[in-house]
Amino acid sequence: MALPVETFFLHPDAQGTLQSQIQQMIAQGILSGRFQRGEKLPSTRKLAMHLGISRITVTIAYTELLANDYLTSKGRSGYYVSDNAPVPPAFTPSQIGPDAVDWNRAIGQRFSGGDMPRKPADWGGYRYPFIYGQADPELFDHANWRLCALKALGQKDFTALTTDYYDQDDPQLIEFIARHTLSRRGITARPEQILITLGAQNALWLTTQVLLTQRRRAALEDPCYHALRDILTQSRCHVTPVRVDADGMPPDAIPPDTDVIFTTPSHQCPTTNTMPMHRRHELLERASDMDALIVEDDYEFEMSFLKSPSPALKSLDTDGRVIYVGSFSKSLFPGLRLGYLVGSEPFIREARALRASVLRHAPGHVQRTAAYFLSLGHHDALIRRMGSALHERREVMSAAIAAHGLQIAGQGAYGGSSFWMRAADGVDTQELARRLQSKGVLVEPGHAFFSGSDRPKNYYRLAYSSIPASRIAKGVAIIADEMRALSDLGLSAEKNWP
């Protein structure tokens, strides 16, 4: 018996081409058991009329299903579910009841429950998204990334796509990083001193696991990248927050028993301040005196559109004590999850072994696609385009901030993609963010960047990487209005206090 055409429909919010949607619809019907082996499908003409689409579209979808042995063709008789099509499991899944496990007792170490900020999943639907670290579809070179991904799928790159590198990485990507990316930061490294990671955060985790134990001490900036603080807390090492000033981390404030120093000298997170050269040399001398290591997170150095970035801290290191963390997430897109570690060979050897035991290596296709995108010049062109757009947005935001009397607490001298802001002492920026969200405005409260129980509540971050220049002034005006309303509420509460 032929399947009725009423069995088939296309979901209005479905992704992909019409051909792929039809393929998925039929394949899922077969895999779920709704379409049985030997059953006849509607003709291409009937199904096209039922769905209101071109007959050739249905024919192409059927042809793909034929090639994958989901369907078979019997001449003029039509299309049928293939005898070789997958069969759904014959058993009935058991009913899932309540757990009999006491998970409060069973869980040995907890990783949830932190205060890591979360952006709304639908942030792109907000009119004024002043959020950090998201890809702007207006700026990203999707066409050339797709071409590079297709090139990496070619027969020539079959080995790069399918092989298990075990503990190694794509040699083309490593070669480009060593020859091109690191040289821009004044760093010289051999392939044996470079390790690909799943983003900078994974690089920081690997570094922490290799270098720190419960008996060792780490010093980190305060405020700092909140995910790093979580990583260090989970390692159970001793952690000392060091409050930064306008020049970054003060070397003389680092405890003398520190083993590893974590810092963001070129673009302090989140204040965006840059550590001057004299302090960089002082930090290296301090680390040498203590025989400590330094982990340099050099995020966002590509966004130096105001003037050329200062040399990386590692480029000044003559002792081999600086471990360098880089990432393509900021300059390409965060979902890429591709970063790298650079350090002395004994350290990279251990980090490589740890990575291999946990996740082997980053996917070969992703590495080869990135290698093509970088080596063909698309990445440099993207950086220039992003720099021009971010420069314009920064000027618009700076003017709007000044016009509405908002206070900037930190702004990168070389560029970047955000301003570190300070509200009046009585303003809780978490409450500010909640109120603004209902007005289509997204900002990032700053409390999570600070350490300790008595964290300042009046800092926040305004990023301009994900919002067009034409919307910035209006969004900043809404922020200023809401901040004044909160300040007035605070004053009223003080006056009514008995």
Short mmCIF file of C-alpha atoms in Angstrom, two decimals:
data_model
loop_
_atom_site.label_atom_id
_atom_site.label_comp_id
_atom_site.label_asym_id
_atom_site.label_seq_id
_atom_site.Cartn_x
_atom_site.Cartn_y
_atom_site.Cartn_z
CA MET A 1 0.00 0.00 0.00
CA ALA A 2 1.32 3.44 -0.92
CA LEU A 3 1.91 5.91 1.88
CA PRO A 4 -0.63 8.77 1.84
CA VAL A 5 0.84 12.16 0.99
CA GLU A 6 -0.79 13.52 4.15
CA THR A 7 1.97 11.69 6.03
CA PHE A 8 4.47 14.26 4.73
CA PHE A 9 4.79 17.89 5.78
CA LEU A 10 7.57 20.44 6.17
CA HIS A 11 8.04 22.26 9.45
CA PRO A 12 7.94 26.04 8.90
CA ASP A 13 10.97 26.62 11.18
CA ALA A 14 13.08 23.78 9.77
CA GLN A 15 16.72 24.44 8.89
CA GLY A 16 18.53 23.54 5.66
CA THR A 17 17.50 23.29 2.04
CA LEU A 18 14.16 21.85 0.97
CA GLN A 19 15.95 18.77 -0.39
CA SER A 20 17.65 18.14 2.95
CA GLN A 21 14.37 18.67 4.83
CA ILE A 22 12.62 16.07 2.68
CA GLN A 23 15.54 13.65 3.12
CA GLN A 24 15.43 14.11 6.88
CA MET A 25 11.66 13.71 7.02
CA ILE A 26 11.71 10.40 5.13
CA ALA A 27 14.81 9.06 6.88
CA GLN A 28 13.32 9.80 10.31
CA GLY A 29 10.08 8.12 9.28
CA ILE A 30 12.03 4.98 8.35
CA LEU A 31 14.20 5.04 11.46
CA SER A 32 11.17 5.47 13.72
CA GLY A 33 9.27 2.60 12.08
CA ARG A 34 6.46 4.73 10.62
CA PHE A 35 7.56 3.75 7.11
CA GLN A 36 8.08 0.02 6.71
CA ARG A 37 10.37 -1.84 4.31
CA GLY A 38 8.71 -2.33 0.94
CA GLU A 39 6.14 0.45 1.38
CA LYS A 40 5.60 2.66 -1.62
CA LEU A 41 6.23 6.36 -1.33
CA PRO A 42 4.15 9.05 -3.05
CA SER A 43 5.29 9.92 -6.53
CA THR A 44 7.53 12.92 -6.96
CA ARG A 45 4.66 14.74 -8.71
CA LYS A 46 2.11 14.11 -5.94
CA LEU A 47 4.51 14.93 -3.12
CA ALA A 48 5.64 18.14 -4.86
CA MET A 49 2.01 19.23 -5.30
CA HIS A 50 1.19 18.37 -1.67
CA LEU A 51 4.16 20.34 -0.31
CA GLY A 52 3.79 23.18 -2.80
CA ILE A 53 7.37 22.91 -4.06
CA SER A 54 9.18 22.07 -7.29
CA ARG A 55 9.06 18.46 -8.51
CA ILE A 56 12.80 18.55 -9.23
CA THR A 57 13.39 19.34 -5.54
CA VAL A 58 11.60 16.15 -4.51
CA THR A 59 13.40 14.18 -7.22
CA ILE A 60 16.80 15.33 -5.94
CA ALA A 61 15.86 14.34 -2.37
CA TYR A 62 14.67 10.90 -3.54
CA THR A 63 17.91 10.45 -5.51
CA GLU A 64 20.02 11.11 -2.39
CA LEU A 65 17.92 8.61 -0.42
CA LEU A 66 18.44 6.10 -3.21
CA ALA A 67 22.19 6.58 -3.03
CA ASN A 68 22.10 5.96 0.73
CA ASP A 69 19.95 2.82 0.29
CA TYR A 70 16.98 4.19 2.21
CA LEU A 71 14.85 3.92 -0.93
CA THR A 72 14.79 1.77 -4.02
CA SER A 73 13.31 2.51 -7.45
CA LYS A 74 11.23 0.02 -9.37
CA GLY A 75 11.11 1.62 -12.79
CA ARG A 76 7.75 3.15 -13.63
CA SER A 77 6.23 1.61 -10.51
CA GLY A 78 7.80 4.32 -8.34
CA TYR A 79 9.87 4.60 -5.16
CA TYR A 80 9.77 2.16 -2.23
CA VAL A 81 11.40 1.88 1.17
CA SER A 82 14.48 -0.25 0.56
CA ASP A 83 14.76 -3.78 1.92
CA ASN A 84 18.19 -2.70 3.20
CA ALA A 85 16.87 0.35 5.05
CA PRO A 86 17.61 0.52 8.79
CA VAL A 87 15.10 -1.19 11.05
CA PRO A 88 13.99 0.45 14.33
CA PRO A 89 14.85 -1.51 17.50
CA ALA A 90 12.43 -4.33 18.30
CA PHE A 91 12.54 -3.82 22.05
CA THR A 92 10.38 -1.36 23.97
CA PRO A 93 12.34 1.12 26.09
CA SER A 94 11.78 0.67 29.79
CA GLN A 95 9.87 3.27 31.74
CA ILE A 96 12.15 5.69 33.56
CA GLY A 97 11.31 6.03 37.23
CA PRO A 98 12.76 8.21 39.96
CA ASP A 99 16.45 7.75 40.77
CA ALA A 100 17.28 5.43 43.64
CA VAL A 101 20.69 7.08 43.93
CA ASP A 102 21.44 9.66 46.59
CA TRP A 103 23.32 12.07 44.35
CA ASN A 104 24.14 14.44 47.21
CA ARG A 105 26.29 11.67 48.63
CA ALA A 106 27.43 10.12 45.34
CA ILE A 107 28.88 13.31 43.81
CA GLY A 108 32.44 13.68 45.07
CA GLN A 109 33.18 17.14 43.67
CA ARG A 110 30.74 19.76 42.45
CA PHE A 111 31.33 21.92 39.39
CA SER A 112 27.89 23.55 39.09
CA GLY A 113 26.41 26.32 41.14
CA GLY A 114 28.93 29.00 40.19
CA ASP A 115 28.01 32.53 39.22
CA MET A 116 29.38 32.45 35.69
CA PRO A 117 27.36 34.98 33.66
CA ARG A 118 25.10 33.51 31.02
CA LYS A 119 23.90 35.31 27.94
CA PRO A 120 20.33 34.70 26.73
CA ALA A 121 20.30 32.05 24.02
CA ASP A 122 18.25 34.42 21.87
CA TRP A 123 20.59 37.40 22.38
CA GLY A 124 20.55 38.08 18.64
CA GLY A 125 16.85 38.95 18.87
CA TYR A 126 17.48 41.85 21.25
CA ARG A 127 17.55 45.32 19.79
CA TYR A 128 20.55 46.50 21.84
CA PRO A 129 22.90 43.58 22.61
CA PHE A 130 25.89 45.17 24.38
CA ILE A 131 27.30 41.71 25.06
CA TYR A 132 30.85 40.48 24.73
CA GLY A 133 32.47 37.79 22.63
CA GLN A 134 29.74 36.90 20.14
CA ALA A 135 30.19 36.68 16.39
CA ASP A 136 28.58 39.45 14.35
CA PRO A 137 27.02 37.94 11.20
CA GLU A 138 27.44 41.29 9.45
CA LEU A 139 31.21 41.09 9.83
CA PHE A 140 32.06 37.39 9.61
CA ASP A 141 33.23 36.10 6.23
CA HIS A 142 30.82 33.18 6.03
CA ALA A 143 31.25 32.61 2.29
CA ASN A 144 35.01 32.05 2.46
CA TRP A 145 34.78 30.01 5.66
CA ARG A 146 32.32 27.72 3.87
CA LEU A 147 34.65 27.43 0.88
CA CYS A 148 37.56 26.53 3.17
CA ALA A 149 35.40 23.94 4.94
CA LEU A 150 34.48 22.41 1.58
CA LYS A 151 38.12 22.44 0.51
CA ALA A 152 39.01 20.59 3.73
CA LEU A 153 36.41 17.95 2.82
CA GLY A 154 38.13 17.21 -0.49
CA GLN A 155 39.85 13.96 -1.38
CA LYS A 156 43.26 15.62 -1.05
CA ASP A 157 42.56 16.25 2.63
CA PHE A 158 40.94 12.89 3.38
CA THR A 159 43.69 11.93 5.81
CA ALA A 160 43.46 15.25 7.68
CA LEU A 161 39.69 14.78 7.89
CA THR A 162 39.56 11.17 9.04
CA THR A 163 42.82 10.27 10.75
CA ASP A 164 43.29 9.88 14.48
CA TYR A 165 46.17 12.22 15.25
CA TYR A 166 46.33 10.70 18.75
CA ASP A 167 48.36 13.39 20.54
CA GLN A 168 49.44 15.39 17.47
CA ASP A 169 47.84 18.27 15.53
CA ASP A 170 47.32 19.35 11.95
CA PRO A 171 50.84 20.19 10.73
CA GLN A 172 49.54 22.89 8.37
CA LEU A 173 47.83 24.75 11.23
CA ILE A 174 50.82 24.39 13.52
CA GLU A 175 53.14 25.65 10.79
CA PHE A 176 50.98 28.73 10.16
CA ILE A 177 50.75 29.57 13.88
CA ALA A 178 54.52 29.26 14.29
CA ARG A 179 55.43 31.18 11.16
CA HIS A 180 52.72 33.83 10.97
CA THR A 181 50.61 34.27 14.13
CA LEU A 182 53.33 34.06 16.78
CA SER A 183 55.79 36.15 14.80
CA ARG A 184 53.32 39.03 15.01
CA ARG A 185 53.64 38.87 18.78
CA GLY A 186 57.45 38.66 18.69
CA ILE A 187 57.42 34.98 19.68
CA THR A 188 59.61 32.27 18.19
CA ALA A 189 58.54 28.66 18.72
CA ARG A 190 59.17 25.24 17.22
CA PRO A 191 56.28 22.89 16.40
CA GLU A 192 57.17 20.82 19.49
CA GLN A 193 56.40 23.90 21.62
CA ILE A 194 52.87 24.46 20.27
CA LEU A 195 49.70 22.58 21.23
CA ILE A 196 46.21 23.08 19.74
CA THR A 197 43.43 23.30 22.33
CA LEU A 198 39.67 23.58 22.33
CA GLY A 199 39.78 27.31 22.93
CA ALA A 200 41.67 29.43 25.46
CA GLN A 201 39.61 28.10 28.34
CA ASN A 202 40.71 24.54 27.59
CA ALA A 203 44.30 25.81 27.37
CA LEU A 204 43.99 27.37 30.83
CA TRP A 205 42.52 24.14 32.22
CA LEU A 206 45.33 22.01 30.79
CA THR A 207 47.91 24.44 32.17
CA THR A 208 46.33 24.40 35.63
CA GLN A 209 46.19 20.61 35.73
CA VAL A 210 49.84 20.25 34.72
CA LEU A 211 51.34 22.97 36.92
CA LEU A 212 49.25 23.18 40.09
CA THR A 213 48.51 20.85 42.99
CA GLN A 214 46.83 21.27 46.36
CA ARG A 215 50.19 22.32 47.83
CA ARG A 216 50.95 25.03 45.27
CA ARG A 217 49.79 28.64 45.00
CA ALA A 218 48.42 30.56 42.04
CA ALA A 219 48.10 34.34 41.80
CA LEU A 220 45.44 35.80 39.52
CA GLU A 221 44.20 39.25 38.73
CA ASP A 222 41.25 40.79 40.55
CA PRO A 223 38.99 41.43 38.74
CA CYS A 224 39.72 38.61 36.29
CA TYR A 225 38.28 36.23 33.72
CA HIS A 226 35.74 34.46 35.92
CA ALA A 227 36.13 31.07 34.21
CA LEU A 228 39.81 31.04 35.17
CA ARG A 229 38.93 31.54 38.82
CA ASP A 230 36.54 28.58 38.59
CA ILE A 231 39.28 26.44 36.99
CA LEU A 232 41.73 27.29 39.75
CA THR A 233 39.14 26.65 42.47
CA GLN A 234 38.38 23.23 41.01
CA SER A 235 42.09 22.35 41.05
CA ARG A 236 42.06 22.93 44.85
CA CYS A 237 45.32 24.85 44.75
CA HIS A 238 45.85 27.91 46.95
CA VAL A 239 44.55 31.00 45.12
CA THR A 240 45.54 34.61 45.82
CA PRO A 241 43.62 37.38 44.03
CA VAL A 242 45.80 40.42 43.33
CA ARG A 243 43.87 43.65 42.80
CA VAL A 244 44.89 45.31 39.53
CA ASP A 245 45.51 49.01 39.04
CA ALA A 246 45.62 51.16 35.92
CA ASP A 247 48.76 49.29 34.76
CA GLY A 248 47.47 45.78 35.45
CA MET A 249 48.81 43.37 38.08
CA PRO A 250 51.32 45.00 40.51
CA PRO A 251 54.32 42.65 40.77
CA ASP A 252 55.16 43.62 44.36
CA ALA A 253 51.66 42.55 45.50
CA ILE A 254 52.25 38.94 44.40
CA PRO A 255 52.89 36.66 47.42
CA PRO A 256 56.49 35.36 47.55
CA ASP A 257 55.39 31.72 47.75
CA THR A 258 53.49 31.90 44.44
CA ASP A 259 54.18 29.10 41.96
CA VAL A 260 52.13 30.26 38.94
CA ILE A 261 51.02 33.79 37.98
CA PHE A 262 48.04 34.19 35.64
CA THR A 263 47.84 37.52 33.83
CA THR A 264 46.36 39.30 30.81
CA PRO A 265 49.00 42.00 30.24
CA SER A 266 48.10 43.19 26.75
CA HIS A 267 44.38 43.58 27.39
CA GLN A 268 43.45 43.08 31.03
CA CYS A 269 40.20 41.19 31.48
CA PRO A 270 37.79 42.86 32.08
CA THR A 271 39.20 46.39 32.62
CA THR A 272 40.91 46.36 29.17
CA ASN A 273 43.95 48.22 30.63
CA THR A 274 47.35 47.50 29.06
CA MET A 275 50.41 46.68 31.15
CA PRO A 276 53.25 49.10 30.20
CA MET A 277 56.67 47.81 29.23
CA HIS A 278 58.40 48.78 32.48
CA ARG A 279 55.89 46.76 34.51
CA ARG A 280 56.22 43.77 32.18
CA HIS A 281 59.95 43.70 32.89
CA GLU A 282 59.24 44.09 36.62
CA LEU A 283 56.80 41.16 36.49
CA LEU A 284 59.38 38.98 34.75
CA GLU A 285 61.99 39.93 37.34
CA ARG A 286 59.56 39.21 40.19
CA ALA A 287 58.73 35.79 38.72
CA SER A 288 62.42 35.04 38.29
CA ASP A 289 63.20 35.99 41.89
CA MET A 290 60.41 33.67 43.14
CA ASP A 291 61.18 30.98 40.53
CA ALA A 292 57.52 31.22 39.50
CA LEU A 293 55.92 30.58 36.12
CA ILE A 294 53.73 33.07 34.27
CA VAL A 295 50.68 32.15 32.18
CA GLU A 296 49.96 34.92 29.67
CA ASP A 297 46.44 34.98 28.20
CA ASP A 298 46.85 37.15 25.10
CA TYR A 299 43.18 37.26 24.12
CA GLU A 300 41.94 39.88 21.64
CA PHE A 301 45.38 41.13 20.57
CA GLU A 302 44.09 41.14 16.96
CA MET A 303 41.60 43.88 17.89
CA SER A 304 44.33 46.52 18.20
CA PHE A 305 42.88 48.95 15.68
CA LEU A 306 43.93 52.18 17.44
CA LYS A 307 47.66 51.43 17.27
CA SER A 308 49.96 48.43 17.03
CA PRO A 309 49.86 46.17 20.10
CA SER A 310 52.79 46.05 22.48
CA PRO A 311 55.00 42.93 22.30
CA ALA A 312 53.72 39.87 24.09
CA LEU A 313 55.15 39.19 27.54
CA LYS A 314 56.51 35.90 26.23
CA SER A 315 58.55 37.74 23.61
CA LEU A 316 60.46 39.41 26.48
CA ASP A 317 61.03 36.14 28.34
CA THR A 318 64.60 34.85 28.28
CA ASP A 319 64.13 32.15 30.94
CA GLY A 320 61.38 30.08 29.31
CA ARG A 321 59.08 30.71 32.29
CA VAL A 322 56.18 32.28 30.33
CA ILE A 323 53.45 30.02 28.96
CA TYR A 324 51.44 31.71 26.21
CA VAL A 325 47.71 31.17 25.59
CA GLY A 326 46.16 32.24 22.28
CA SER A 327 42.77 31.76 20.68
CA PHE A 328 40.94 32.21 17.39
CA SER A 329 37.56 32.48 19.13
CA LYS A 330 37.59 36.28 19.33
CA SER A 331 38.82 36.94 15.80
CA LEU A 332 36.74 34.22 14.11
CA PHE A 333 33.78 33.02 16.19
CA PRO A 334 33.42 31.59 19.72
CA GLY A 335 31.77 28.37 18.55
CA LEU A 336 34.98 27.41 16.75
CA ARG A 337 36.57 26.46 20.11
CA LEU A 338 40.11 26.55 18.73
CA GLY A 339 43.05 27.90 20.69
CA TYR A 340 46.69 27.07 21.31
CA LEU A 341 49.35 26.82 24.00
CA VAL A 342 52.98 27.85 23.50
CA GLY A 343 55.63 26.93 26.04
CA SER A 344 58.84 25.09 26.73
CA GLU A 345 58.94 21.58 25.34
CA PRO A 346 58.81 19.72 28.71
CA PHE A 347 55.60 21.56 29.62
CA ILE A 348 53.98 21.07 26.20
CA ARG A 349 54.87 17.37 26.36
CA GLU A 350 52.87 16.95 29.57
CA ALA A 351 49.99 19.11 28.36
CA ARG A 352 49.88 17.06 25.15
CA ALA A 353 49.73 13.80 27.09
CA LEU A 354 46.94 15.13 29.31
CA ARG A 355 44.96 16.37 26.32
CA ALA A 356 45.36 12.99 24.61
CA SER A 357 44.00 11.16 27.66
CA VAL A 358 40.93 13.42 27.83
CA LEU A 359 39.95 14.33 24.27
CA ARG A 360 42.81 13.18 21.98
CA HIS A 361 42.88 16.29 19.75
CA ALA A 362 40.70 18.96 18.19
CA PRO A 363 38.68 17.65 15.18
CA GLY A 364 40.87 17.33 12.10
CA HIS A 365 38.36 18.96 9.77
CA VAL A 366 38.09 22.03 12.01
CA GLN A 367 41.88 22.34 12.19
CA ARG A 368 42.35 22.00 8.42
CA THR A 369 39.51 24.44 7.67
CA ALA A 370 41.10 27.01 10.01
CA ALA A 371 44.50 26.38 8.40
CA TYR A 372 43.08 27.16 4.95
CA PHE A 373 41.18 30.22 6.19
CA LEU A 374 44.36 31.58 7.78
CA SER A 375 46.84 30.72 5.04
CA LEU A 376 44.67 31.98 2.17
CA GLY A 377 44.53 35.44 3.74
CA HIS A 378 40.85 35.41 4.69
CA HIS A 379 41.63 35.83 8.38
CA ASP A 380 43.77 38.94 7.82
CA ALA A 381 41.06 40.45 5.63
CA LEU A 382 38.48 39.69 8.32
CA ILE A 383 40.64 41.36 10.98
CA ARG A 384 40.94 44.52 8.88
CA ARG A 385 37.19 44.61 8.28
CA MET A 386 36.42 43.99 11.95
CA GLY A 387 38.95 46.61 13.04
CA SER A 388 37.35 49.26 10.85
CA ALA A 389 33.83 48.42 12.07
CA LEU A 390 34.85 48.23 15.74
CA HIS A 391 36.71 51.53 15.49
CA GLU A 392 33.56 53.25 14.22
CA ARG A 393 31.40 51.63 16.91
CA ARG A 394 33.87 52.57 19.63
CA GLU A 395 33.78 56.24 18.61
CA VAL A 396 29.98 56.25 18.53
CA MET A 397 29.78 54.56 21.94
CA SER A 398 32.41 56.85 23.47
CA ALA A 399 30.44 59.90 22.32
CA ALA A 400 27.15 58.48 23.62
CA ILE A 401 28.69 57.61 27.00
CA ALA A 402 30.05 61.13 27.34
CA ALA A 403 26.74 62.70 26.24
CA HIS A 404 24.81 60.85 28.94
CA GLY A 405 27.33 61.30 31.72
CA LEU A 406 28.15 57.62 32.21
CA GLN A 407 31.49 56.71 33.80
CA ILE A 408 34.17 54.67 32.03
CA ALA A 409 36.32 52.69 34.46
CA GLY A 410 38.63 51.17 31.84
CA GLN A 411 39.20 51.42 28.09
CA GLY A 412 41.92 49.71 26.10
CA ALA A 413 44.54 52.02 24.65
CA TYR A 414 44.97 49.76 21.62
CA GLY A 415 41.32 49.02 20.83
CA GLY A 416 39.40 45.93 21.86
CA SER A 417 35.66 45.44 21.76
CA SER A 418 34.31 46.73 25.08
CA PHE A 419 34.30 49.41 27.76
CA TRP A 420 34.60 48.59 31.47
CA MET A 421 32.03 50.81 33.19
CA ARG A 422 31.29 51.97 36.71
CA ALA A 423 27.86 52.99 37.96
CA ALA A 424 27.14 55.06 41.05
CA ASP A 425 27.92 53.29 44.33
CA GLY A 426 24.26 52.66 45.13
CA VAL A 427 23.45 50.97 41.79
CA ASP A 428 23.34 47.18 41.63
CA THR A 429 24.16 46.35 38.01
CA GLN A 430 22.55 42.91 38.30
CA GLU A 431 19.24 44.64 38.96
CA LEU A 432 20.09 47.15 36.23
CA ALA A 433 20.65 44.28 33.76
CA ARG A 434 17.32 42.68 34.67
CA ARG A 435 15.42 45.91 34.14
CA LEU A 436 17.21 46.67 30.88
CA GLN A 437 16.52 43.22 29.44
CA SER A 438 12.79 43.93 29.41
CA LYS A 439 13.56 47.00 27.28
CA GLY A 440 15.55 45.04 24.70
CA VAL A 441 18.96 46.00 26.13
CA LEU A 442 21.60 43.47 27.22
CA VAL A 443 24.54 44.49 29.44
CA GLU A 444 26.95 42.37 31.45
CA PRO A 445 27.05 42.93 35.25
CA GLY A 446 30.58 43.03 36.62
CA HIS A 447 30.29 41.31 40.02
CA ALA A 448 31.32 37.89 38.68
CA PHE A 449 34.74 39.19 37.65
CA PHE A 450 35.69 40.01 41.25
CA SER A 451 36.93 37.61 43.92
CA GLY A 452 35.79 37.31 47.52
CA SER A 453 32.45 37.63 49.27
CA ASP A 454 32.34 41.44 49.31
CA ARG A 455 32.34 42.04 45.57
CA PRO A 456 31.59 45.48 44.10
CA LYS A 457 28.12 45.50 42.57
CA ASN A 458 28.31 48.70 40.56
CA TYR A 459 30.58 47.65 37.68
CA TYR A 460 29.41 46.43 34.27
CA ARG A 461 30.79 45.79 30.79
CA LEU A 462 29.50 47.36 27.58
CA ALA A 463 30.66 45.59 24.43
CA TYR A 464 30.19 46.86 20.91
CA SER A 465 31.17 43.79 18.89
CA SER A 466 27.60 42.53 18.40
CA ILE A 467 25.60 45.75 17.88
CA PRO A 468 25.48 47.98 14.78
CA ALA A 469 26.79 51.51 15.17
CA SER A 470 23.36 52.91 14.25
CA ARG A 471 21.78 51.44 17.42
CA ILE A 472 24.48 52.26 19.96
CA ALA A 473 23.43 55.83 20.86
CA LYS A 474 19.81 54.86 21.50
CA GLY A 475 20.83 51.84 23.56
CA VAL A 476 23.21 53.90 25.71
CA ALA A 477 20.41 56.46 26.25
CA ILE A 478 18.13 53.70 27.57
CA ILE A 479 20.91 52.52 29.91
CA ALA A 480 21.41 56.05 31.24
CA ASP A 481 17.66 56.55 31.80
CA GLU A 482 17.34 53.25 33.65
CA MET A 483 20.39 54.00 35.76
CA ARG A 484 18.95 57.36 36.79
CA ALA A 485 15.69 55.63 37.70
CA LEU A 486 17.57 53.14 39.89
CA SER A 487 19.55 55.92 41.53
CA ASP A 488 16.32 57.81 42.29
CA LEU A 489 14.83 54.66 43.84
CA GLY A 490 17.91 54.33 46.04
CA LEU A 491 17.65 57.95 47.19
CA SER A 492 13.95 57.53 47.94
CA ALA A 493 14.66 54.41 49.99
CA GLU A 494 17.28 56.30 52.01
CA LYS A 495 14.86 59.18 52.72
CA ASN A 496 12.12 56.78 53.87
CA TRP A 497 14.49 54.79 56.08
CA PRO A 498 13.32 55.12 59.73
#
